[in-house]
mmCIF file of C-alpha atoms and ligand atoms in Angstrom:
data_model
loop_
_atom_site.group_PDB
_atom_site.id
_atom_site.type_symbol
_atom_site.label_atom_id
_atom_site.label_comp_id
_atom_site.label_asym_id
_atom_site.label_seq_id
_atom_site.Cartn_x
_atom_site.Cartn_y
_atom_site.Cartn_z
ATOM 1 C CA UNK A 1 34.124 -48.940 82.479
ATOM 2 C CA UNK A 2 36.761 -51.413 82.436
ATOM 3 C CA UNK A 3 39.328 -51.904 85.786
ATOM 4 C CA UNK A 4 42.702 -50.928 84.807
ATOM 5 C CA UNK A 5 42.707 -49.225 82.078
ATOM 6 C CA UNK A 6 46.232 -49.283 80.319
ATOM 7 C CA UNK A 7 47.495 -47.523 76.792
ATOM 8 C CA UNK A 8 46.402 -50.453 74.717
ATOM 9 C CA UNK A 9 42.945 -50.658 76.267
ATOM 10 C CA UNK A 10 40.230 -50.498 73.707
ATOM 11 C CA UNK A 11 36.346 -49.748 73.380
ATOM 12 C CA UNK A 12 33.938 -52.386 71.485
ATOM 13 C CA UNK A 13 32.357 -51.154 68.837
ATOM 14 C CA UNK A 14 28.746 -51.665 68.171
ATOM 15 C CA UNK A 15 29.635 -54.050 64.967
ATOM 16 C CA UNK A 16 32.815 -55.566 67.180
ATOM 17 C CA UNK A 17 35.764 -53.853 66.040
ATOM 18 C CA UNK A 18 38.172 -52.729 68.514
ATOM 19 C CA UNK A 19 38.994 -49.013 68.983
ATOM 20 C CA UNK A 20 41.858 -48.266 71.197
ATOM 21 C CA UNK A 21 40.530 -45.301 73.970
ATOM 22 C CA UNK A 22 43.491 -43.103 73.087
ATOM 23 C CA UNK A 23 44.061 -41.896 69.920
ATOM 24 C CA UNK A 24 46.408 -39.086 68.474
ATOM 25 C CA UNK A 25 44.633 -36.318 66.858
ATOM 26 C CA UNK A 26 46.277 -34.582 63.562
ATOM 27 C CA UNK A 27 43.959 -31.233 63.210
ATOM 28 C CA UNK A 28 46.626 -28.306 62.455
ATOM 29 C CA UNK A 29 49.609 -31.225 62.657
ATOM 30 C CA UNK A 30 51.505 -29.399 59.407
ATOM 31 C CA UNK A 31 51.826 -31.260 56.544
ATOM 32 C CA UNK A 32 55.437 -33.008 55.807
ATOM 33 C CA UNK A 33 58.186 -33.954 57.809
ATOM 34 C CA UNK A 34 56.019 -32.665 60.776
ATOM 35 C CA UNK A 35 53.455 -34.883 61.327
ATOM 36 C CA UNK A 36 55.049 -37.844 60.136
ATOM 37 C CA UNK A 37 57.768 -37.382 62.494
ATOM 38 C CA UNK A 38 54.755 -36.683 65.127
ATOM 39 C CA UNK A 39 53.067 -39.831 64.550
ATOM 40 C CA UNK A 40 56.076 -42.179 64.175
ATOM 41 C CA UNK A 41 56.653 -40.411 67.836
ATOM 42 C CA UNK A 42 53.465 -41.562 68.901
ATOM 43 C CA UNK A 43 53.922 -44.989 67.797
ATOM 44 C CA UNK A 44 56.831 -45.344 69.105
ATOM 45 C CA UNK A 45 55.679 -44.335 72.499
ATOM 46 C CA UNK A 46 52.559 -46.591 72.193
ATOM 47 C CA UNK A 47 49.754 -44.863 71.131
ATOM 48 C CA UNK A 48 47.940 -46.936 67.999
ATOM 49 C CA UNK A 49 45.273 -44.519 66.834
ATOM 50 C CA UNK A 50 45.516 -41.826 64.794
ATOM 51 C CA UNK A 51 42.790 -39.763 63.963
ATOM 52 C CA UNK A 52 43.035 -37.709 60.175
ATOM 53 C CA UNK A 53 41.086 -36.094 57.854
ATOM 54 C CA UNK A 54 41.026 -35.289 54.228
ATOM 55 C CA UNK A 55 40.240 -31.752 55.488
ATOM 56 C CA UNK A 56 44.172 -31.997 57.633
ATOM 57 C CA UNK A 57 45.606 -32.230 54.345
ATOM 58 C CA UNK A 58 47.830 -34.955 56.465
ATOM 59 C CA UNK A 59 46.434 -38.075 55.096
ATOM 60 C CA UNK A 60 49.806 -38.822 52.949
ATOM 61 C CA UNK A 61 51.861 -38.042 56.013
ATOM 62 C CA UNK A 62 50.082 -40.303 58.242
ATOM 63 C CA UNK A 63 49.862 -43.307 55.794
ATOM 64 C CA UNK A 64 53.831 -42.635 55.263
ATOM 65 C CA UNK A 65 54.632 -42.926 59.246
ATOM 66 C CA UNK A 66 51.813 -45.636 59.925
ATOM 67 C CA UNK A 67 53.769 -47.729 56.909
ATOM 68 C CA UNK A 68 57.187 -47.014 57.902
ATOM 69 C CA UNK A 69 56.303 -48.098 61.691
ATOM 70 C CA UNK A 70 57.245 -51.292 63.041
ATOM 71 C CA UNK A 71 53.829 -51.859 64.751
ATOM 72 C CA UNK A 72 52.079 -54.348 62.650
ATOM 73 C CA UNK A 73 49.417 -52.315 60.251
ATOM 74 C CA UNK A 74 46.269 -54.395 62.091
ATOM 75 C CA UNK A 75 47.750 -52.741 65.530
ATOM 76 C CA UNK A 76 47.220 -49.505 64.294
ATOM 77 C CA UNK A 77 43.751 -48.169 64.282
ATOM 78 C CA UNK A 78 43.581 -44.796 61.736
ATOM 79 C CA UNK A 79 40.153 -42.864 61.067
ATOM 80 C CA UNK A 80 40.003 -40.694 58.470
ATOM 81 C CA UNK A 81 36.457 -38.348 57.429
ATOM 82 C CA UNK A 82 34.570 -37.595 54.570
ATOM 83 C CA UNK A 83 34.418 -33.940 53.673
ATOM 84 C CA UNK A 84 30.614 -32.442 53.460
ATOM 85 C CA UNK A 85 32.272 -30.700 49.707
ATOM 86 C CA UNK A 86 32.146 -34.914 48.845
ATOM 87 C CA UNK A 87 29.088 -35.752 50.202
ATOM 88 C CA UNK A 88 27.314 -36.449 46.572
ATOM 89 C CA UNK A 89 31.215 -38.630 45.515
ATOM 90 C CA UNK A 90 31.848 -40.222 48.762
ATOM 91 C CA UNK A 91 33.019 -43.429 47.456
ATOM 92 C CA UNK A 92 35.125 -41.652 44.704
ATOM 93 C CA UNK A 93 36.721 -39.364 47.984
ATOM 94 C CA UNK A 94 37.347 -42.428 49.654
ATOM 95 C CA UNK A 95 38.872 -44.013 46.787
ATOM 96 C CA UNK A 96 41.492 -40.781 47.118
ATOM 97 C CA UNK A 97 41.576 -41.088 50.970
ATOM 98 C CA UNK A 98 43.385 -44.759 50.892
ATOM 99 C CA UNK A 99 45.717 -43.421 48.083
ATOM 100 C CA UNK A 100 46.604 -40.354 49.227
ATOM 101 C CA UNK A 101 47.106 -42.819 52.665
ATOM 102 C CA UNK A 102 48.772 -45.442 51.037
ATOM 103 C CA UNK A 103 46.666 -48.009 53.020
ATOM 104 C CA UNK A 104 44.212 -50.749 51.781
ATOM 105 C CA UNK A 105 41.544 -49.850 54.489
ATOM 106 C CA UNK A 106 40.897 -47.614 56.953
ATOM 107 C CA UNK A 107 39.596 -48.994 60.670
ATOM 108 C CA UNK A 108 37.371 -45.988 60.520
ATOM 109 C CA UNK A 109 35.793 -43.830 57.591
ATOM 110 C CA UNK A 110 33.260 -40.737 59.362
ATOM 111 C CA UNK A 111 31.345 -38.413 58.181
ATOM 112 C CA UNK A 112 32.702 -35.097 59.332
ATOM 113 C CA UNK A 113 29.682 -33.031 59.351
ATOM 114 C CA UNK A 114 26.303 -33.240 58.726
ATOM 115 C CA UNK A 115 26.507 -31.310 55.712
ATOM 116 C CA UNK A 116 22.886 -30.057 54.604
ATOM 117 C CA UNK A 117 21.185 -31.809 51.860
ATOM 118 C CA UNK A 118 23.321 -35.402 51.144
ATOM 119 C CA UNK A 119 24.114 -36.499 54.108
ATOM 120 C CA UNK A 120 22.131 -39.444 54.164
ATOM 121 C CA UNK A 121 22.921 -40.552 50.619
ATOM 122 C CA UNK A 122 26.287 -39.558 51.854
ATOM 123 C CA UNK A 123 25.406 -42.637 54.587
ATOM 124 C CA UNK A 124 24.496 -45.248 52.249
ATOM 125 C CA UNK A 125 27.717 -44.676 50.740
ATOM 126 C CA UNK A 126 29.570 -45.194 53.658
ATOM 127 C CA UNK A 127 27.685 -47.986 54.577
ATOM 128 C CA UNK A 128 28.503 -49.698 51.142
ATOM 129 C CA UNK A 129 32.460 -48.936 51.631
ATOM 130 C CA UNK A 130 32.228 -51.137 55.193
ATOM 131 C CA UNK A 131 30.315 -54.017 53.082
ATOM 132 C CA UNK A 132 33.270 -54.104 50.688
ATOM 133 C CA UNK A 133 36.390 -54.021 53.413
ATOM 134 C CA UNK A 134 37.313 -50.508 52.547
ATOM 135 C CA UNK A 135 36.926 -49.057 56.029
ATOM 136 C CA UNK A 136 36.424 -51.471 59.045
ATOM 137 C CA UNK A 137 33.771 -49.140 61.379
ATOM 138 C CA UNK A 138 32.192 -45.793 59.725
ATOM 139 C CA UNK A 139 30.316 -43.354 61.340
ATOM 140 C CA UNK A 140 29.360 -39.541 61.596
ATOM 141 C CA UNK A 141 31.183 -36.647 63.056
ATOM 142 C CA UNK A 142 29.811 -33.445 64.859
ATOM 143 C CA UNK A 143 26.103 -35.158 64.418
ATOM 144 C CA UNK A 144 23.617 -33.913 67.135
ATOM 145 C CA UNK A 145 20.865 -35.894 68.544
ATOM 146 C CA UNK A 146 18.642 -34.875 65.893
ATOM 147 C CA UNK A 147 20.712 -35.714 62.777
ATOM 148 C CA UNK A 148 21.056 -39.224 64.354
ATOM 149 C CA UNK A 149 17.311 -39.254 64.558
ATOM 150 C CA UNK A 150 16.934 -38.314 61.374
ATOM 151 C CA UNK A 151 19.573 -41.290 59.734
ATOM 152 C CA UNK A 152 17.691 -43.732 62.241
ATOM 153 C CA UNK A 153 14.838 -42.858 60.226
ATOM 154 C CA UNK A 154 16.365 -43.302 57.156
ATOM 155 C CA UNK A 155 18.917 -46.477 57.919
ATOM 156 C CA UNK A 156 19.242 -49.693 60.039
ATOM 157 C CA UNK A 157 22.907 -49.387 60.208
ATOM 158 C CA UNK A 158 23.460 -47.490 63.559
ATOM 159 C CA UNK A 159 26.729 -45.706 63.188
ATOM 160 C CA UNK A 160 29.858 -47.257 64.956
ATOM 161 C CA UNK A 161 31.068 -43.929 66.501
ATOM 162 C CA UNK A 162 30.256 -40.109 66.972
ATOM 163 C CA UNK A 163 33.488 -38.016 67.265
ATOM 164 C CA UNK A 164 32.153 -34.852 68.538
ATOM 165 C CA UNK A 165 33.831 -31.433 71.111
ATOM 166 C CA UNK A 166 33.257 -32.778 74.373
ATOM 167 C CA UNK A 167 35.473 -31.400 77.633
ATOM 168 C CA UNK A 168 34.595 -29.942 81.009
ATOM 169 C CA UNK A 169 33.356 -26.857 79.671
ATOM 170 C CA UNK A 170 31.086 -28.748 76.575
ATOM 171 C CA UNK A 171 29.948 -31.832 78.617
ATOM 172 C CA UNK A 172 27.457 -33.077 75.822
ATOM 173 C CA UNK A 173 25.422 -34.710 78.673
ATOM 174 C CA UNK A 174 22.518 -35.725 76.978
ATOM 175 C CA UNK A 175 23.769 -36.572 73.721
ATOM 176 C CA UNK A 176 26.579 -38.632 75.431
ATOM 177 C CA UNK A 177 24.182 -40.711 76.978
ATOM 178 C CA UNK A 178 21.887 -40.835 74.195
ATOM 179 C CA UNK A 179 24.989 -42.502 72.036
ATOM 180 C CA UNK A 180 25.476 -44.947 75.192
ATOM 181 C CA UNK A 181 21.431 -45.731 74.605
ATOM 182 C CA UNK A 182 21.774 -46.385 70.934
ATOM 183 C CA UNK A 183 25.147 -48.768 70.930
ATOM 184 C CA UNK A 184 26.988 -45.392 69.521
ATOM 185 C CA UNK A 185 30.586 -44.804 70.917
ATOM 186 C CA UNK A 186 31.280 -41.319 71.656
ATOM 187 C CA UNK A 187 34.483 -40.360 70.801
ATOM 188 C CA UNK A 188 35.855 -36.935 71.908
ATOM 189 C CA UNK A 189 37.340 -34.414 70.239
ATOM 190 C CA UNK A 190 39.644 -30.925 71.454
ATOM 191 C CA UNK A 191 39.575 -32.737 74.578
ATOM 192 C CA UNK A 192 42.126 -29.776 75.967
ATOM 193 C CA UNK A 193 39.168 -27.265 74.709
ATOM 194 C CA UNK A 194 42.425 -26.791 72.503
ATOM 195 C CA UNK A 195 44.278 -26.064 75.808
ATOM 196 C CA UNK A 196 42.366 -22.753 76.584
ATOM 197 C CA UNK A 197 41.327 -23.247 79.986
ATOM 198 C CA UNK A 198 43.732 -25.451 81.173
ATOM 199 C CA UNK A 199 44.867 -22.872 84.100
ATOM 200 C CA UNK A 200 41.162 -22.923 85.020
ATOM 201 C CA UNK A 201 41.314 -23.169 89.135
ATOM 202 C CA UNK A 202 38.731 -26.199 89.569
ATOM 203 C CA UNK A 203 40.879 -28.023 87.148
ATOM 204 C CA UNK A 204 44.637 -27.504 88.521
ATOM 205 C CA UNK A 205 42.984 -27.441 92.002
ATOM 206 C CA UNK A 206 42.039 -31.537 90.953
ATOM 207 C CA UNK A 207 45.162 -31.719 89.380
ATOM 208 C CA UNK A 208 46.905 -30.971 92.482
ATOM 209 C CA UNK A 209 45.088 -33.282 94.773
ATOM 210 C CA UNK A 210 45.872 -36.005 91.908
ATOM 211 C CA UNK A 211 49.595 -34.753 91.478
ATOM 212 C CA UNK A 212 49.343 -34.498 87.767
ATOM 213 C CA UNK A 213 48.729 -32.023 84.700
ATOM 214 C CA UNK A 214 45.488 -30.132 84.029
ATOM 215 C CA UNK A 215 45.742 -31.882 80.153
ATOM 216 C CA UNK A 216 45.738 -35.170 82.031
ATOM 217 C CA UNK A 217 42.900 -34.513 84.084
ATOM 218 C CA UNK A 218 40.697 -33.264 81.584
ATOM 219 C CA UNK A 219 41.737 -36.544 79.425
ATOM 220 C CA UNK A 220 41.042 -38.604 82.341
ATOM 221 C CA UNK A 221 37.392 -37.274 83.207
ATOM 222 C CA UNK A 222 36.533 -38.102 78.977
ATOM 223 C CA UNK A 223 37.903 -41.569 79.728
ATOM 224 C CA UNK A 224 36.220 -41.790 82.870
ATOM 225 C CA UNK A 225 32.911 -40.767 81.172
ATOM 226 C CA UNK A 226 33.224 -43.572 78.695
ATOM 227 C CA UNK A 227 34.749 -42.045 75.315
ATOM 228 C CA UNK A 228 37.466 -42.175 73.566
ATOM 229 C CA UNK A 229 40.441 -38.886 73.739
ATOM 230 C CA UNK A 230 42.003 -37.833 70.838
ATOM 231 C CA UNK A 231 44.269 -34.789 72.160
ATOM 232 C CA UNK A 232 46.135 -33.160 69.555
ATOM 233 C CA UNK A 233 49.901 -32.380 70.022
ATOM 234 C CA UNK A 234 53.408 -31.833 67.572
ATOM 235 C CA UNK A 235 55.608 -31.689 71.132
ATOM 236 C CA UNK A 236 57.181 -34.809 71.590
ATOM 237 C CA UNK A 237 56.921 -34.005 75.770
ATOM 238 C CA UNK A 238 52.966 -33.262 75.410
ATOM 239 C CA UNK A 239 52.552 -36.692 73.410
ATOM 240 C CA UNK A 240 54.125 -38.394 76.648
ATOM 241 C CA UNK A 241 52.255 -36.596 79.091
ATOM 242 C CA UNK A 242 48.773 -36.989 77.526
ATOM 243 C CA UNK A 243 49.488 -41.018 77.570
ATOM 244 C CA UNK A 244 49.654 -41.419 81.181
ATOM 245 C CA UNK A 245 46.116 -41.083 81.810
ATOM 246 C CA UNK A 246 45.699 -44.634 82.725
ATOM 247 C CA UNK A 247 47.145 -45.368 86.452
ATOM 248 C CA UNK A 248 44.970 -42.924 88.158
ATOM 249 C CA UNK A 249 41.656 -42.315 88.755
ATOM 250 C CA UNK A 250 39.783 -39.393 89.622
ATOM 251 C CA UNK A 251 36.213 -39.692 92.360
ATOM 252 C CA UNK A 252 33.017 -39.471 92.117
ATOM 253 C CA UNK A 253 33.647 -36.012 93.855
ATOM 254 C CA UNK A 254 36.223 -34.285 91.413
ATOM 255 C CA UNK A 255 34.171 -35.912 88.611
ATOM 256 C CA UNK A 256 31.163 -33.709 89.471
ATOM 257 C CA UNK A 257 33.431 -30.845 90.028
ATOM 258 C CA UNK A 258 34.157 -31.300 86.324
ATOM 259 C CA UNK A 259 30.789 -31.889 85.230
ATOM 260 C CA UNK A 260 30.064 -28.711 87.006
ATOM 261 C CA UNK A 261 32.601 -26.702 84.877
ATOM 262 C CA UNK A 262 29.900 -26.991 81.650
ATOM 263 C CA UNK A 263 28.881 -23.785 80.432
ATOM 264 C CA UNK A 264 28.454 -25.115 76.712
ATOM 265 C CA UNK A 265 31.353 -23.480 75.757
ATOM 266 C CA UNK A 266 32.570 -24.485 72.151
ATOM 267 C CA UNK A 267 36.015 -23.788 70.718
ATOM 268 C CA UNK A 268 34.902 -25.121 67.247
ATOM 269 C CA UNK A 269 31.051 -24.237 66.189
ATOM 270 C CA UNK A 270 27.812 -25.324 66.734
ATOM 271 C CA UNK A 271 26.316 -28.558 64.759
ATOM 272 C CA UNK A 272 22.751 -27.774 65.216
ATOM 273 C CA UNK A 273 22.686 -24.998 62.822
ATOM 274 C CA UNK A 274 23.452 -27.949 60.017
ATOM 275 C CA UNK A 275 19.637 -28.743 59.065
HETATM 276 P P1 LIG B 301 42.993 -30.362 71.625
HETATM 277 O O1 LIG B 301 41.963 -30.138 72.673
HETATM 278 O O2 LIG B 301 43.530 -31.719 71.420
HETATM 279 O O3 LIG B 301 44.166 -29.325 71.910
HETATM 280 C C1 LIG B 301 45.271 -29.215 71.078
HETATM 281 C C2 LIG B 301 46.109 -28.030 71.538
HETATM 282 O O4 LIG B 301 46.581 -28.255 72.858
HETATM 283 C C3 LIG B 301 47.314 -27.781 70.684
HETATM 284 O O5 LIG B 301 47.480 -26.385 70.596
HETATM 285 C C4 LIG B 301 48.463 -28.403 71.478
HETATM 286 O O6 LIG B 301 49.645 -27.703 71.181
HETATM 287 C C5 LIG B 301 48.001 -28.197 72.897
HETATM 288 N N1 LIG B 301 48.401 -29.265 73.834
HETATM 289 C C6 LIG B 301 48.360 -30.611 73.612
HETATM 290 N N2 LIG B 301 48.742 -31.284 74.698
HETATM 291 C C7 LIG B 301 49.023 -30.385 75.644
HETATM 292 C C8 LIG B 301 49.490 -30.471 76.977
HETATM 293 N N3 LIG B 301 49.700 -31.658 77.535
HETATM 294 N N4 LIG B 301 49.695 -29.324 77.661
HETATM 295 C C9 LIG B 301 49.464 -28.121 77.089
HETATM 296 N N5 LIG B 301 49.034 -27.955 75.839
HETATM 297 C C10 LIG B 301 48.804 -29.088 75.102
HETATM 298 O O7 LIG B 301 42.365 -29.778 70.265
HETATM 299 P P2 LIG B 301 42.132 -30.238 68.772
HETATM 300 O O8 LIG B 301 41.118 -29.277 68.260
HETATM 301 O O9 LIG B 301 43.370 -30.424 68.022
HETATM 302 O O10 LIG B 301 41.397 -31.655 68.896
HETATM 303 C C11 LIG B 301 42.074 -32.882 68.919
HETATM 304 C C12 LIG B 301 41.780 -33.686 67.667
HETATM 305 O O11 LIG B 301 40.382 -33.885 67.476
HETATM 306 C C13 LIG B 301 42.192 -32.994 66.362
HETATM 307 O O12 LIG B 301 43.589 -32.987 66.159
HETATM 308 C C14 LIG B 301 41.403 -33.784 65.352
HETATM 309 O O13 LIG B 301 42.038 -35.017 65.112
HETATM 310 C C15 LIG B 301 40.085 -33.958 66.091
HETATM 311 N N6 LIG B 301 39.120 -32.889 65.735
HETATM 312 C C16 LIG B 301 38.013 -33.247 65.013
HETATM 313 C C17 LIG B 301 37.084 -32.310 64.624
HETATM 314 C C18 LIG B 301 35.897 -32.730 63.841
HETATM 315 O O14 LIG B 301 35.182 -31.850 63.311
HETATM 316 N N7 LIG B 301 35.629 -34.012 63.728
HETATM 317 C C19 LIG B 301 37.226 -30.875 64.980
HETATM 318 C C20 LIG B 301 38.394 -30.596 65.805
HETATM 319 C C21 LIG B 301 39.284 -31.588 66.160
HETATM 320 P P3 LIG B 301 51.027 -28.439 70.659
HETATM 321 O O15 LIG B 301 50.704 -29.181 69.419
HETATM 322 O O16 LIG B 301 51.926 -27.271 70.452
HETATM 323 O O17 LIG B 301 51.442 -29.312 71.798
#
């Protein structure tokens, strides 16, 4: 990892393009004045990626603050997915993505699940949409290490990025360093474990040797494990205090404390049962 880290810092992906380590997350950010005002926030307080979905049914409301911004488009790194309903008309839901955005290109189009049965046509697609500009990076969301197996398989275009749960308490060990293996950046998702456990004693107890939140720390051991944090907030207070994650460092010692806190505990649902 990279010595001083700072809110601009970024993560190479495998085919070059920079993605910056923190990103906003938009899941349950309510359409309309909401979660535009939410994002131009964000902006304004430095973050530059934003991380939508068709599925938010925030795409509009994210292209309208990431237009209306003064930071520079190119500055701005936005992800949007690909729903598994689309899998057989991705480059058609695409098409509606960028509209419904308002953008000429996304930096990153994903899959969002491995949906059963066109997922790797579903690829191919996406594949073809980075050939012609449309979306800068792709890759797959919520993809175990046996759905990546199976599009090696299939494809020699290794995907950019795997946005996946991954927090204290779902510390994807294996498949985290599997990504690392393959040139895959993992990029984590409910990084709060939605802020369930944040009052969990092994976490405030490193929060209080550190003299800063439990959200913080938990943000700070994904960074510190090499992916990217997309924490999810609408409080203009919670969007501050899940930036400053980048002047302190937690050791070796409350790292494995963390690590320790795994008990694959999942706040969404389980991948594997995708086949
Ligand atoms: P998070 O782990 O980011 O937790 C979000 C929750 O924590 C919200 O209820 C928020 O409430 C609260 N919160 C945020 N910051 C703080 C804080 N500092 N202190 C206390 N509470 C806090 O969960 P998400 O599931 O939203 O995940 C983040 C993002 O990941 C999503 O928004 C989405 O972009 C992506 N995602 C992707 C999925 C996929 O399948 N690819 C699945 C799930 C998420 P409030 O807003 O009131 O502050």
């Amino acid at each position: 990892m990279p010595e001083q880290l700072t809110l601009s810092s970024t993560l190479r992906l495998n085919n070059g393009v920079a993605m910056p380590l923190l990103g906003l997350g938009v899941f349950r950010s309510p359409p309309g004045e909401t979660t535009r005002a939410t994002v131009s926030y964000a902006l304004d307080h430095g973050y530059r990626h934003i991380d939508t979905a068709k599925a938010y049914g925030n795409e509009a409301d994210v292209g309208a603050a990431v237009r209306a911004s003064k930071v520079p488009r190119k500055e701005i790194f936005v992800t949007t997915k690909l729903l598994g309903d689309d899998h057989g008309r991705a480059k058609k839901a695409f098409a509606h993505s960028l509209k419904e955005l308002g953008l000429d290109y996304v930096d990153l189009y994903l899959i969002h699940w491995p949906q059963p049965g066109k997922r790797l046509e579903a690829w191919d697609a996406l594949v073809e949409i980075q050939k012609s500009g449309g979306a800068l990076a792709v890759g797959v969301s919520n993809y175990t290490v046996a759905h990546l197996e199976e599009l090696f398989a299939h494809s020699s275009v290794v995907p950019a990025v795997n946005q996946v749960e991954f927090h204290p308490f779902l510390f994807q060990k294996e498949l985290l360093e599997f990504c690392k293996r393959k040139g895959i950046a993992l990029e984590s998702y409910s990084p709060l474990a939605k802020a369930r456990r944040l009052d969990h004693p092994v976490i405030s107890g490193v929060a209080r040797r550190v003299n800063r939140t439990a959200a913080q720390v938990m943000l700070r051991w994904g960074l510190q494990h090499g992916t990217v944090v997309i924490p999810k907030s609408n409080r203009p207070e919670r969007i501050i205090e899940n930036s400053r994650i980048f002047d302190f460092e937690l050791s070796a010692n409350d790292m494995a404390a963390l690590d320790a806190l795994d008990a694959n505990a999942r706040t969404s649902w389980d991948p594997s049962a995708m086949r």
